[in-house]
Every structure is written in structure tokens, then in C-alpha cells.
Amino acid sequence: MKKKLLVVNKQYHPFVGGVETVAKQYAEWGVDSGFDVTVLCLTTQKNKRVETEVINGVKVVRVYSFLKIYSLPLSLSFFYHLYKMTKSADIVHAHYPFPLFDIIFPFLSRKPKYIVTWHSDIIRQKLFRIILSPFTKYMVSKVKITTTSPKIRQFSGLLSKKDCSVLPLSIEPPKEMSYKGVRIAKVDALGRLIPQDFALFLGRFSYYKGVKFLLDTCRDNLPKNVNVLMVGSGEMLSYAKDFIQHNDMNNVFLVEGHVSEEEKHAYFELCKFFIFPSIFRSEAFGITQLEAMSHSKPVINTLLNSGVPWVSQHGITGLSVPVNNKEKLSDAIALLYSDASYTMKLGNSAKERSRLFETSEIKQRYIEFLNF
């Protein structure tokens, strides 16, 4: 008889998000390894109170969420379904932060093994974090914890004394045939020809991703012979476009909109190095760094109290700079832009490190962890 694995998360595919992507990956790894996998998650769709479907062999149960408090979705029926489903599960794997799980955990069956993947502490909602603290501390004391990097445990207010296992996020190594010959934009969003040499920012245009930090650095500190290409979409896209135009930043180029996987890897292959300037530790890992590293590209990241500077390491696979320090970021960009041999050395080390995070390796470790 197959072991039953219950995966618990706020949302699930096709909803796109970092944690949701990991939850989907883990669930499908479970199916591949012979587990009977069910995902319990929430939905804001009102058409059905409970919706069930099968995605790639994973049974997905979505329960309607009727209200949000402090960005926390609430659902009384979720409590009922989780309480009922844990009684028949062999393993329950939850993804944190998800406060509903903390609250109901004391009332759940003790029959299954419980695993929690800790992606990040609750950071922004400080009052809610304090209110929730007794539930979270109890939950932490009773479950097996995995983190995506050792830094998460080090800087967490709740995990510092907990014995945690590290299970990093993973990537598929790029296949040259999938992106070779893929056409990327020749002209940017402002109608300018994109140069052949450029440093790359690729991702969501949002404040926490360091978009303003990078733009301010390019305006105030960056040498004019250094080209930066910014690719992506998000709430700060219009701000970025206006900022570049208003400040006559002729060495900063912008490509707007979603890019395909093939286009993304083409950009990584063509760039000199990758810039990852996130400014909040809610950026817990930064898997895009690994994707750039798999193309032998060094990464400039920030010294966040998270897994970001652990993924790409200062002086080994790239350079790490203090958060919001424009001078240090500018110096790092200028150094990698001008010193080709040093950039190549870091890039070669980046490629080697990226192999430690390949899916085949991490998948095997995950299945071993399920069978602890």
C-alpha cells in the first residue's frame, strides 16, 4: 500500500509564487517516488466551497477562503478538512509561513509524521507575529524542520535552538539546445538598441527586489561605460521607465514583460554577470541566482540576513555588498565589468557550485527525508 503524503500550503499551481513552486515540485517528487500525494490549499474563487482536481498525479483540494486579516486568508472549512485529512495521512508536509497551520496544529492527529519547510519568518506583520508566537513555538517543538539554507535558522527568532535539516531549492541544469538561437529583444522599451555587453537584472520589478536601489546606484554612482539591462515586469515597471527617461540614463536599458524559460536562459548566457540587489530578508533564497550561476555567470547580491548570500558567496561565486549601499554596489559592478579574468574565475566557481543544487541531487535528499 502506498504511503499517504499530505502537503499543506496557502495556494498551489497554477497560482505562481516562490513557495507555491517549491510545494508543487515536492508534491510531484512524492508522486514519482510512489507516494499517494494530496495537496490541501486555499482559494478565493467563490464558485465552489471545495474544489478537487488532479494535476500531474497530485490530488489538489482547494478550500474557499472568505476573508483576509493581516494578509492571512481565513477559512473555517480549511480547519475541518485539515483535521480530517491528517487522520488518514502517513506524512504531513506544511510550508511556513502559513499561520492557519500553526493555529490548528495542537488539535491535529499525532498519527502522521510532521515536516515543516521553513521558508522565512513572518517579517512585516510584527503584531500578528507576536500574537501567533505561542502557537508557532509549540508547533516548532513537535515537528521536523527543513530550511532552504543554514542562514534561515541562524537569523530566525524561532529556530535558533532547533535542530534543522537543510534542503535547498533546486534547478534543472540548462540545456543548450533549449535556448541556443532564441531571439531576445534587440530594442528596449524606450526604443533604444540594446548593446551586446551588459550586466543583467532579471525578475520582478518591486521595491523589495531592490529596483529603486539599483536605479539610484546607476544614476548616482555607475561609470557611464557600464551597461545594465533590466528585464521583467511588476508594480515598479512604470516607475523604472520614467526614472530612466527623466534622468537621461543612456546606459540603463529596459525590457518589459514576461519572458519564457528559453528567453530567460538566453539572457543569462549573453550577460557578463547577474545583479540580485534585494533589500528585505523576506527574500529568503533567490533561486534566480542559481540559474545565472549555472551559465557560469557570477552574481552580485546583498548581505541580507537570509540565504541569499549563502547561495552565491562573496569572493567565490560573486560579490556581496551591504544592503542599500550604492557606492559598494557600484564598485562591485564596475569591478566585474572591467576585470574579465576575475569575472571568469568567479563564473567558473559559480558553475561548479550550481551543480550542488541540481534537481536530481535535491530530489533524492527530499525522498530520504520523507522516509526518516
Tab-separated table of C-alpha atoms in Angstrom:
chain	number	residue	atom	x	y	z
A	1	MET	CA	0.000	0.000	0.000
A	2	LYS	CA	1.257	3.464	-0.893
A	3	LYS	CA	2.174	5.850	1.895
A	4	LYS	CA	-0.085	8.903	2.041
A	5	LEU	CA	1.630	12.286	1.856
A	6	LEU	CA	-0.437	15.384	2.655
A	7	VAL	CA	1.078	18.687	1.510
A	8	VAL	CA	-0.303	21.840	3.164
A	9	ASN	CA	0.199	25.319	1.744
A	10	LYS	CA	-1.694	28.576	1.260
A	11	GLN	CA	-2.006	28.143	-2.504
A	12	TYR	CA	-0.957	25.795	-5.282
A	13	HIS	CA	-0.391	25.636	-9.032
A	14	PRO	CA	-1.472	27.334	-11.275
A	15	PHE	CA	-1.001	30.160	-8.759
A	16	VAL	CA	2.562	31.386	-9.326
A	17	GLY	CA	4.817	32.166	-6.378
A	18	GLY	CA	8.127	31.061	-4.912
A	19	VAL	CA	6.717	28.849	-2.150
A	20	GLU	CA	3.986	27.519	-4.435
A	21	THR	CA	6.605	26.452	-6.982
A	22	VAL	CA	8.518	24.544	-4.296
A	23	ALA	CA	5.336	22.921	-2.953
A	24	LYS	CA	4.459	21.719	-6.462
A	25	GLN	CA	7.962	20.381	-7.018
A	26	TYR	CA	7.966	18.450	-3.726
A	27	ALA	CA	4.472	17.062	-4.310
A	28	GLU	CA	5.383	15.764	-7.762
A	29	TRP	CA	8.619	14.276	-6.446
A	30	GLY	CA	6.459	12.380	-3.977
A	31	VAL	CA	4.288	11.014	-6.789
A	32	ASP	CA	7.390	9.990	-8.764
A	33	SER	CA	8.643	8.095	-5.714
A	34	GLY	CA	5.457	6.112	-5.177
A	35	PHE	CA	3.599	8.202	-2.597
A	36	ASP	CA	-0.140	8.871	-2.708
A	37	VAL	CA	0.010	12.686	-2.630
A	38	THR	CA	-2.755	15.135	-1.739
A	39	VAL	CA	-2.369	18.907	-1.510
A	40	LEU	CA	-4.671	20.936	0.738
A	41	CYS	CA	-4.699	24.652	-0.019
A	42	LEU	CA	-6.922	27.720	-0.176
A	43	THR	CA	-8.678	29.526	-3.000
A	44	THR	CA	-10.511	32.842	-3.251
A	45	GLN	CA	-12.763	31.557	-6.052
A	46	LYS	CA	-16.375	31.690	-4.873
A	47	ASN	CA	-17.825	29.293	-7.420
A	48	LYS	CA	-17.220	26.276	-5.172
A	49	ARG	CA	-16.636	25.903	-1.445
A	50	VAL	CA	-14.401	22.892	-2.081
A	51	GLU	CA	-12.798	22.096	-5.412
A	52	THR	CA	-10.856	18.928	-6.223
A	53	GLU	CA	-8.696	18.221	-9.261
A	54	VAL	CA	-5.682	16.106	-10.208
A	55	ILE	CA	-2.535	17.835	-11.517
A	56	ASN	CA	0.357	15.639	-12.678
A	57	GLY	CA	-0.763	12.817	-10.424
A	58	VAL	CA	-1.275	15.077	-7.392
A	59	LYS	CA	-4.768	15.335	-5.911
A	60	VAL	CA	-5.374	19.018	-5.156
A	61	VAL	CA	-8.123	20.036	-2.723
A	62	ARG	CA	-8.858	23.770	-2.706
A	63	VAL	CA	-10.961	25.203	0.115
A	64	TYR	CA	-12.632	28.601	-0.171
A	65	SER	CA	-11.137	31.454	1.878
A	66	PHE	CA	-13.752	34.057	2.782
A	67	LEU	CA	-11.636	36.735	4.491
A	68	LYS	CA	-8.110	38.092	4.927
A	69	ILE	CA	-6.653	39.578	8.120
A	70	TYR	CA	-3.032	40.829	8.056
A	71	SER	CA	-2.758	39.167	4.616
A	72	LEU	CA	-3.760	35.887	6.289
A	73	PRO	CA	-6.517	34.032	4.428
A	74	LEU	CA	-9.175	32.643	6.770
A	75	SER	CA	-11.354	29.595	6.236
A	76	LEU	CA	-13.291	27.625	8.831
A	77	SER	CA	-13.766	24.738	6.428
A	78	PHE	CA	-9.984	24.566	5.980
A	79	PHE	CA	-9.687	23.673	9.679
A	80	TYR	CA	-12.232	20.903	9.211
A	81	HIS	CA	-10.571	19.436	6.127
A	82	LEU	CA	-7.077	19.569	7.618
A	83	TYR	CA	-8.283	17.953	10.851
A	84	LYS	CA	-9.988	15.182	8.885
A	85	MET	CA	-7.197	14.575	6.360
A	86	THR	CA	-4.372	14.303	8.894
A	87	LYS	CA	-6.122	11.318	10.467
A	88	SER	CA	-5.500	9.203	7.375
A	89	ALA	CA	-2.106	10.639	6.350
A	90	ASP	CA	1.245	8.979	6.993
A	91	ILE	CA	3.238	12.180	6.473
A	92	VAL	CA	2.105	15.810	6.614
A	93	HIS	CA	4.394	18.346	4.944
A	94	ALA	CA	3.497	22.004	5.546
A	95	HIS	CA	5.165	25.124	4.164
A	96	TYR	CA	5.797	28.047	6.531
A	97	PRO	CA	4.811	30.840	6.910
A	98	PHE	CA	1.195	29.688	6.940
A	99	PRO	CA	-0.372	30.782	10.272
A	100	LEU	CA	-3.559	28.720	9.841
A	101	PHE	CA	-1.433	25.598	10.206
A	102	ASP	CA	0.184	26.918	13.410
A	103	ILE	CA	-3.210	27.658	14.947
A	104	ILE	CA	-4.800	24.292	14.241
A	105	PHE	CA	-1.688	22.167	14.820
A	106	PRO	CA	-2.324	21.431	18.564
A	107	PHE	CA	-5.643	19.827	17.626
A	108	LEU	CA	-4.394	17.589	14.813
A	109	SER	CA	-3.898	13.837	14.947
A	110	ARG	CA	-0.487	12.702	16.215
A	111	LYS	CA	-0.578	9.646	13.940
A	112	PRO	CA	1.378	11.089	10.968
A	113	LYS	CA	4.955	12.351	10.866
A	114	TYR	CA	5.018	16.144	10.540
A	115	ILE	CA	7.515	18.050	8.406
A	116	VAL	CA	7.601	21.825	8.020
A	117	THR	CA	9.701	23.559	5.379
A	118	TRP	CA	10.562	26.945	6.848
A	119	HIS	CA	10.916	29.446	4.013
A	120	SER	CA	11.012	32.591	6.135
A	121	ASP	CA	9.916	34.075	9.453
A	122	ILE	CA	6.863	36.324	9.433
A	123	ILE	CA	8.615	39.655	8.950
A	124	ARG	CA	6.263	42.510	8.085
A	125	GLN	CA	3.242	41.764	10.306
A	126	LYS	CA	5.027	42.219	13.655
A	127	LEU	CA	1.894	42.441	15.831
A	128	PHE	CA	0.418	39.336	14.261
A	129	ARG	CA	3.734	37.512	14.719
A	130	ILE	CA	3.629	38.259	18.459
A	131	ILE	CA	0.015	37.086	18.778
A	132	LEU	CA	0.799	33.902	16.892
A	133	SER	CA	4.041	33.177	18.752
A	134	PRO	CA	2.719	30.636	21.333
A	135	PHE	CA	1.145	28.529	18.571
A	136	THR	CA	4.250	28.703	16.398
A	137	LYS	CA	6.627	27.802	19.238
A	138	TYR	CA	4.528	24.776	20.121
A	139	MET	CA	4.385	23.656	16.505
A	140	VAL	CA	8.160	24.057	16.107
A	141	SER	CA	8.774	21.903	19.184
A	142	LYS	CA	6.800	18.975	17.748
A	143	VAL	CA	7.765	18.780	14.055
A	144	LYS	CA	10.797	18.093	11.883
A	145	ILE	CA	12.006	21.333	10.309
A	146	THR	CA	13.769	21.821	6.994
A	147	THR	CA	15.143	25.158	5.853
A	148	THR	CA	16.328	26.143	2.409
A	149	SER	CA	19.651	27.388	3.806
A	150	PRO	CA	21.550	27.345	7.131
A	151	LYS	CA	21.214	31.134	7.275
A	152	ILE	CA	17.458	30.912	7.813
A	153	ARG	CA	17.963	29.011	11.068
A	154	GLN	CA	20.793	31.338	12.107
A	155	PHE	CA	18.732	34.508	11.748
A	156	SER	CA	15.315	33.158	12.767
A	157	GLY	CA	13.949	34.191	16.128
A	158	LEU	CA	12.129	30.860	16.416
A	159	LEU	CA	14.600	28.318	15.035
A	160	SER	CA	17.908	29.329	16.632
A	161	LYS	CA	17.723	26.475	19.172
A	162	LYS	CA	16.030	23.966	16.874
A	163	ASP	CA	17.874	21.130	15.150
A	164	CYS	CA	17.004	21.752	11.496
A	165	SER	CA	17.871	19.965	8.270
A	166	VAL	CA	18.907	21.983	5.226
A	167	LEU	CA	17.132	21.108	1.987
A	168	PRO	CA	17.972	23.810	-0.573
A	169	LEU	CA	15.866	24.776	-3.536
A	170	SER	CA	16.953	23.196	-6.798
A	171	ILE	CA	17.284	23.873	-10.509
A	172	GLU	CA	17.436	21.835	-13.665
A	173	PRO	CA	20.786	22.312	-15.416
A	174	PRO	CA	20.255	24.401	-18.565
A	175	LYS	CA	20.081	22.511	-21.852
A	176	GLU	CA	21.900	24.481	-24.528
A	177	MET	CA	19.565	23.353	-27.285
A	178	SER	CA	16.583	24.850	-25.437
A	179	TYR	CA	17.906	28.415	-25.602
A	180	LYS	CA	20.523	28.372	-28.371
A	181	GLY	CA	19.341	30.611	-31.188
A	182	VAL	CA	16.469	32.044	-29.115
A	183	ARG	CA	15.907	35.649	-30.105
A	184	ILE	CA	15.928	38.189	-27.329
A	185	ALA	CA	14.896	41.825	-27.623
A	186	LYS	CA	17.113	43.959	-29.853
A	187	VAL	CA	15.401	47.202	-28.868
A	188	ASP	CA	14.399	48.148	-25.326
A	189	ALA	CA	11.098	49.595	-24.049
A	190	LEU	CA	12.349	53.116	-24.778
A	191	GLY	CA	13.214	52.346	-28.398
A	192	ARG	CA	16.993	52.121	-27.910
A	193	LEU	CA	19.279	49.442	-29.320
A	194	ILE	CA	20.424	47.051	-26.584
A	195	PRO	CA	24.236	46.732	-26.506
A	196	GLN	CA	25.977	43.367	-26.727
A	197	ASP	CA	27.811	43.844	-23.411
A	198	PHE	CA	25.613	44.242	-20.350
A	199	ALA	CA	25.159	43.346	-16.699
A	200	LEU	CA	21.726	41.811	-16.106
A	201	PHE	CA	18.877	42.327	-13.659
A	202	LEU	CA	16.048	39.895	-14.360
A	203	GLY	CA	12.996	39.466	-12.163
A	204	ARG	CA	10.028	41.184	-10.629
A	205	PHE	CA	10.079	44.968	-10.594
A	206	SER	CA	9.208	45.544	-6.937
A	207	TYR	CA	10.647	47.511	-4.045
A	208	TYR	CA	11.857	44.513	-2.042
A	209	LYS	CA	13.754	43.249	-5.100
A	210	GLY	CA	15.942	46.366	-4.888
A	211	VAL	CA	14.740	48.029	-8.095
A	212	LYS	CA	14.991	51.551	-6.640
A	213	PHE	CA	18.338	50.695	-5.033
A	214	LEU	CA	19.733	49.571	-8.385
A	215	LEU	CA	18.315	52.535	-10.310
A	216	ASP	CA	19.659	55.040	-7.769
A	217	THR	CA	23.066	53.363	-7.978
A	218	CYS	CA	23.072	53.535	-11.771
A	219	ARG	CA	22.123	57.223	-11.728
A	220	ASP	CA	24.462	58.405	-8.964
A	221	ASN	CA	27.492	56.140	-8.979
A	222	LEU	CA	27.830	53.951	-12.038
A	223	PRO	CA	30.512	54.688	-14.672
A	224	LYS	CA	28.926	55.697	-17.976
A	225	ASN	CA	30.695	52.937	-19.910
A	226	VAL	CA	28.895	50.239	-17.894
A	227	ASN	CA	25.632	48.959	-19.403
A	228	VAL	CA	22.857	47.488	-17.254
A	229	LEU	CA	19.892	45.649	-18.776
A	230	MET	CA	16.761	45.275	-16.610
A	231	VAL	CA	14.259	42.632	-17.708
A	232	GLY	CA	10.882	41.772	-16.183
A	233	SER	CA	7.513	43.063	-15.044
A	234	GLY	CA	5.856	44.186	-11.833
A	235	GLU	CA	4.396	47.103	-9.945
A	236	MET	CA	7.533	49.276	-10.285
A	237	LEU	CA	7.905	48.867	-14.045
A	238	SER	CA	6.374	52.260	-14.884
A	239	TYR	CA	8.475	53.863	-12.154
A	240	ALA	CA	11.636	52.350	-13.652
A	241	LYS	CA	10.766	53.509	-17.161
A	242	ASP	CA	10.003	57.070	-16.021
A	243	PHE	CA	13.135	57.143	-13.846
A	244	ILE	CA	15.400	56.116	-16.736
A	245	GLN	CA	13.831	58.684	-19.088
A	246	HIS	CA	13.778	61.546	-16.578
A	247	ASN	CA	17.438	61.072	-15.642
A	248	ASP	CA	18.699	60.506	-19.211
A	249	MET	CA	20.278	57.201	-18.215
A	250	ASN	CA	21.662	56.143	-21.565
A	251	ASN	CA	23.482	53.126	-20.139
A	252	VAL	CA	20.450	51.520	-18.447
A	253	PHE	CA	18.138	49.535	-20.732
A	254	LEU	CA	14.696	48.113	-20.033
A	255	VAL	CA	12.857	45.114	-21.468
A	256	GLU	CA	9.328	44.857	-20.108
A	257	GLY	CA	7.034	41.881	-19.816
A	258	HIS	CA	7.164	38.194	-19.021
A	259	VAL	CA	9.987	36.198	-20.577
A	260	SER	CA	9.826	32.493	-21.395
A	261	GLU	CA	12.170	29.954	-19.814
A	262	GLU	CA	14.120	29.801	-23.070
A	263	GLU	CA	14.417	33.592	-23.258
A	264	LYS	CA	15.469	33.776	-19.617
A	265	HIS	CA	18.334	31.352	-20.177
A	266	ALA	CA	19.328	33.218	-23.340
A	267	TYR	CA	19.654	36.427	-21.299
A	268	PHE	CA	21.770	34.619	-18.707
A	269	GLU	CA	24.008	33.202	-21.421
A	270	LEU	CA	24.576	36.611	-23.032
A	271	CYS	CA	25.130	38.769	-19.943
A	272	LYS	CA	28.503	39.477	-18.317
A	273	PHE	CA	27.171	38.859	-14.791
A	274	PHE	CA	23.922	38.931	-12.815
A	275	ILE	CA	22.792	41.584	-10.316
A	276	PHE	CA	20.493	40.472	-7.476
A	277	PRO	CA	20.016	43.593	-5.293
A	278	SER	CA	17.135	42.552	-2.974
A	279	ILE	CA	16.800	44.671	0.175
A	280	PHE	CA	14.489	42.698	2.522
A	281	ARG	CA	15.209	39.354	4.173
A	282	SER	CA	11.823	38.096	3.037
A	283	GLU	CA	13.987	37.297	0.000
A	284	ALA	CA	14.939	34.020	1.629
A	285	PHE	CA	16.925	32.216	-1.079
A	286	GLY	CA	16.991	33.750	-4.555
A	287	ILE	CA	16.771	30.797	-6.905
A	288	THR	CA	17.375	33.064	-9.910
A	289	GLN	CA	20.950	33.365	-8.666
A	290	LEU	CA	21.419	29.630	-9.227
A	291	GLU	CA	20.037	29.882	-12.740
A	292	ALA	CA	22.586	32.572	-13.587
A	293	MET	CA	25.374	30.589	-11.902
A	294	SER	CA	24.517	27.527	-13.996
A	295	HIS	CA	25.554	29.628	-17.014
A	296	SER	CA	28.958	30.367	-15.427
A	297	LYS	CA	27.883	33.892	-14.514
A	298	PRO	CA	28.967	35.441	-11.203
A	299	VAL	CA	26.329	37.135	-9.057
A	300	ILE	CA	26.352	40.444	-7.225
A	301	ASN	CA	23.937	40.079	-4.308
A	302	THR	CA	23.283	41.764	-0.964
A	303	LEU	CA	24.307	40.818	2.576
A	304	LEU	CA	20.794	40.008	3.740
A	305	ASN	CA	20.194	38.013	6.920
A	306	SER	CA	18.817	35.216	4.768
A	307	GLY	CA	20.022	32.516	2.418
A	308	VAL	CA	20.742	34.956	-0.430
A	309	PRO	CA	24.495	35.472	0.286
A	310	TRP	CA	24.830	31.749	1.084
A	311	VAL	CA	23.630	30.733	-2.375
A	312	SER	CA	26.200	32.904	-4.157
A	313	GLN	CA	29.171	33.504	-1.891
A	314	HIS	CA	31.355	36.594	-1.686
A	315	GLY	CA	34.718	36.259	-3.380
A	316	ILE	CA	33.936	32.700	-4.502
A	317	THR	CA	30.993	32.789	-6.904
A	318	GLY	CA	30.376	36.526	-6.974
A	319	LEU	CA	30.399	39.623	-4.791
A	320	SER	CA	28.133	40.535	-1.860
A	321	VAL	CA	27.503	44.148	-0.876
A	322	PRO	CA	25.722	45.816	2.065
A	323	VAL	CA	22.014	46.436	1.564
A	324	ASN	CA	21.237	49.871	0.081
A	325	ASN	CA	24.917	50.825	-0.162
A	326	LYS	CA	25.112	52.475	-3.578
A	327	GLU	CA	28.878	53.007	-3.503
A	328	LYS	CA	29.646	49.344	-2.761
A	329	LEU	CA	27.171	48.119	-5.378
A	330	SER	CA	28.638	50.465	-7.961
A	331	ASP	CA	32.180	49.349	-7.108
A	332	ALA	CA	31.199	45.684	-7.475
A	333	ILE	CA	29.510	46.261	-10.846
A	334	ALA	CA	32.461	48.296	-12.138
A	335	LEU	CA	34.972	45.647	-10.980
A	336	LEU	CA	33.241	42.725	-12.683
A	337	TYR	CA	32.610	44.809	-15.788
A	338	SER	CA	36.267	45.798	-16.161
A	339	ASP	CA	38.190	42.740	-14.916
A	340	ALA	CA	37.386	39.950	-17.360
A	341	SER	CA	39.765	37.374	-15.854
A	342	TYR	CA	38.374	37.829	-12.327
A	343	THR	CA	34.816	37.697	-13.644
A	344	MET	CA	35.602	34.465	-15.485
A	345	LYS	CA	37.209	32.959	-12.375
A	346	LEU	CA	34.128	33.722	-10.274
A	347	GLY	CA	31.878	32.457	-13.066
A	348	ASN	CA	33.658	29.106	-13.237
A	349	SER	CA	33.269	28.683	-9.469
A	350	ALA	CA	29.610	29.688	-9.780
A	351	LYS	CA	29.039	26.922	-12.323
A	352	GLU	CA	30.632	24.360	-10.004
A	353	ARG	CA	28.539	25.471	-7.020
A	354	SER	CA	25.314	25.410	-9.044
A	355	ARG	CA	25.808	21.671	-9.600
A	356	LEU	CA	25.272	21.098	-5.863
A	357	PHE	CA	21.699	22.358	-6.315
A	358	GLU	CA	20.663	20.293	-9.315
A	359	THR	CA	17.232	18.695	-9.062
A	360	SER	CA	18.420	15.076	-9.186
A	361	GLU	CA	20.570	15.608	-6.083
A	362	ILE	CA	17.990	17.547	-4.042
A	363	LYS	CA	15.133	15.222	-5.038
A	364	GLN	CA	16.985	12.219	-3.642
A	365	ARG	CA	17.628	14.056	-0.381
A	366	TYR	CA	13.948	15.008	-0.119
A	367	ILE	CA	12.741	11.431	-0.568
A	368	GLU	CA	15.244	10.243	2.039
A	369	PHE	CA	13.877	12.891	4.386
A	370	LEU	CA	10.300	11.709	3.844
A	371	ASN	CA	11.398	8.254	4.925
A	372	PHE	CA	13.181	9.409	8.096
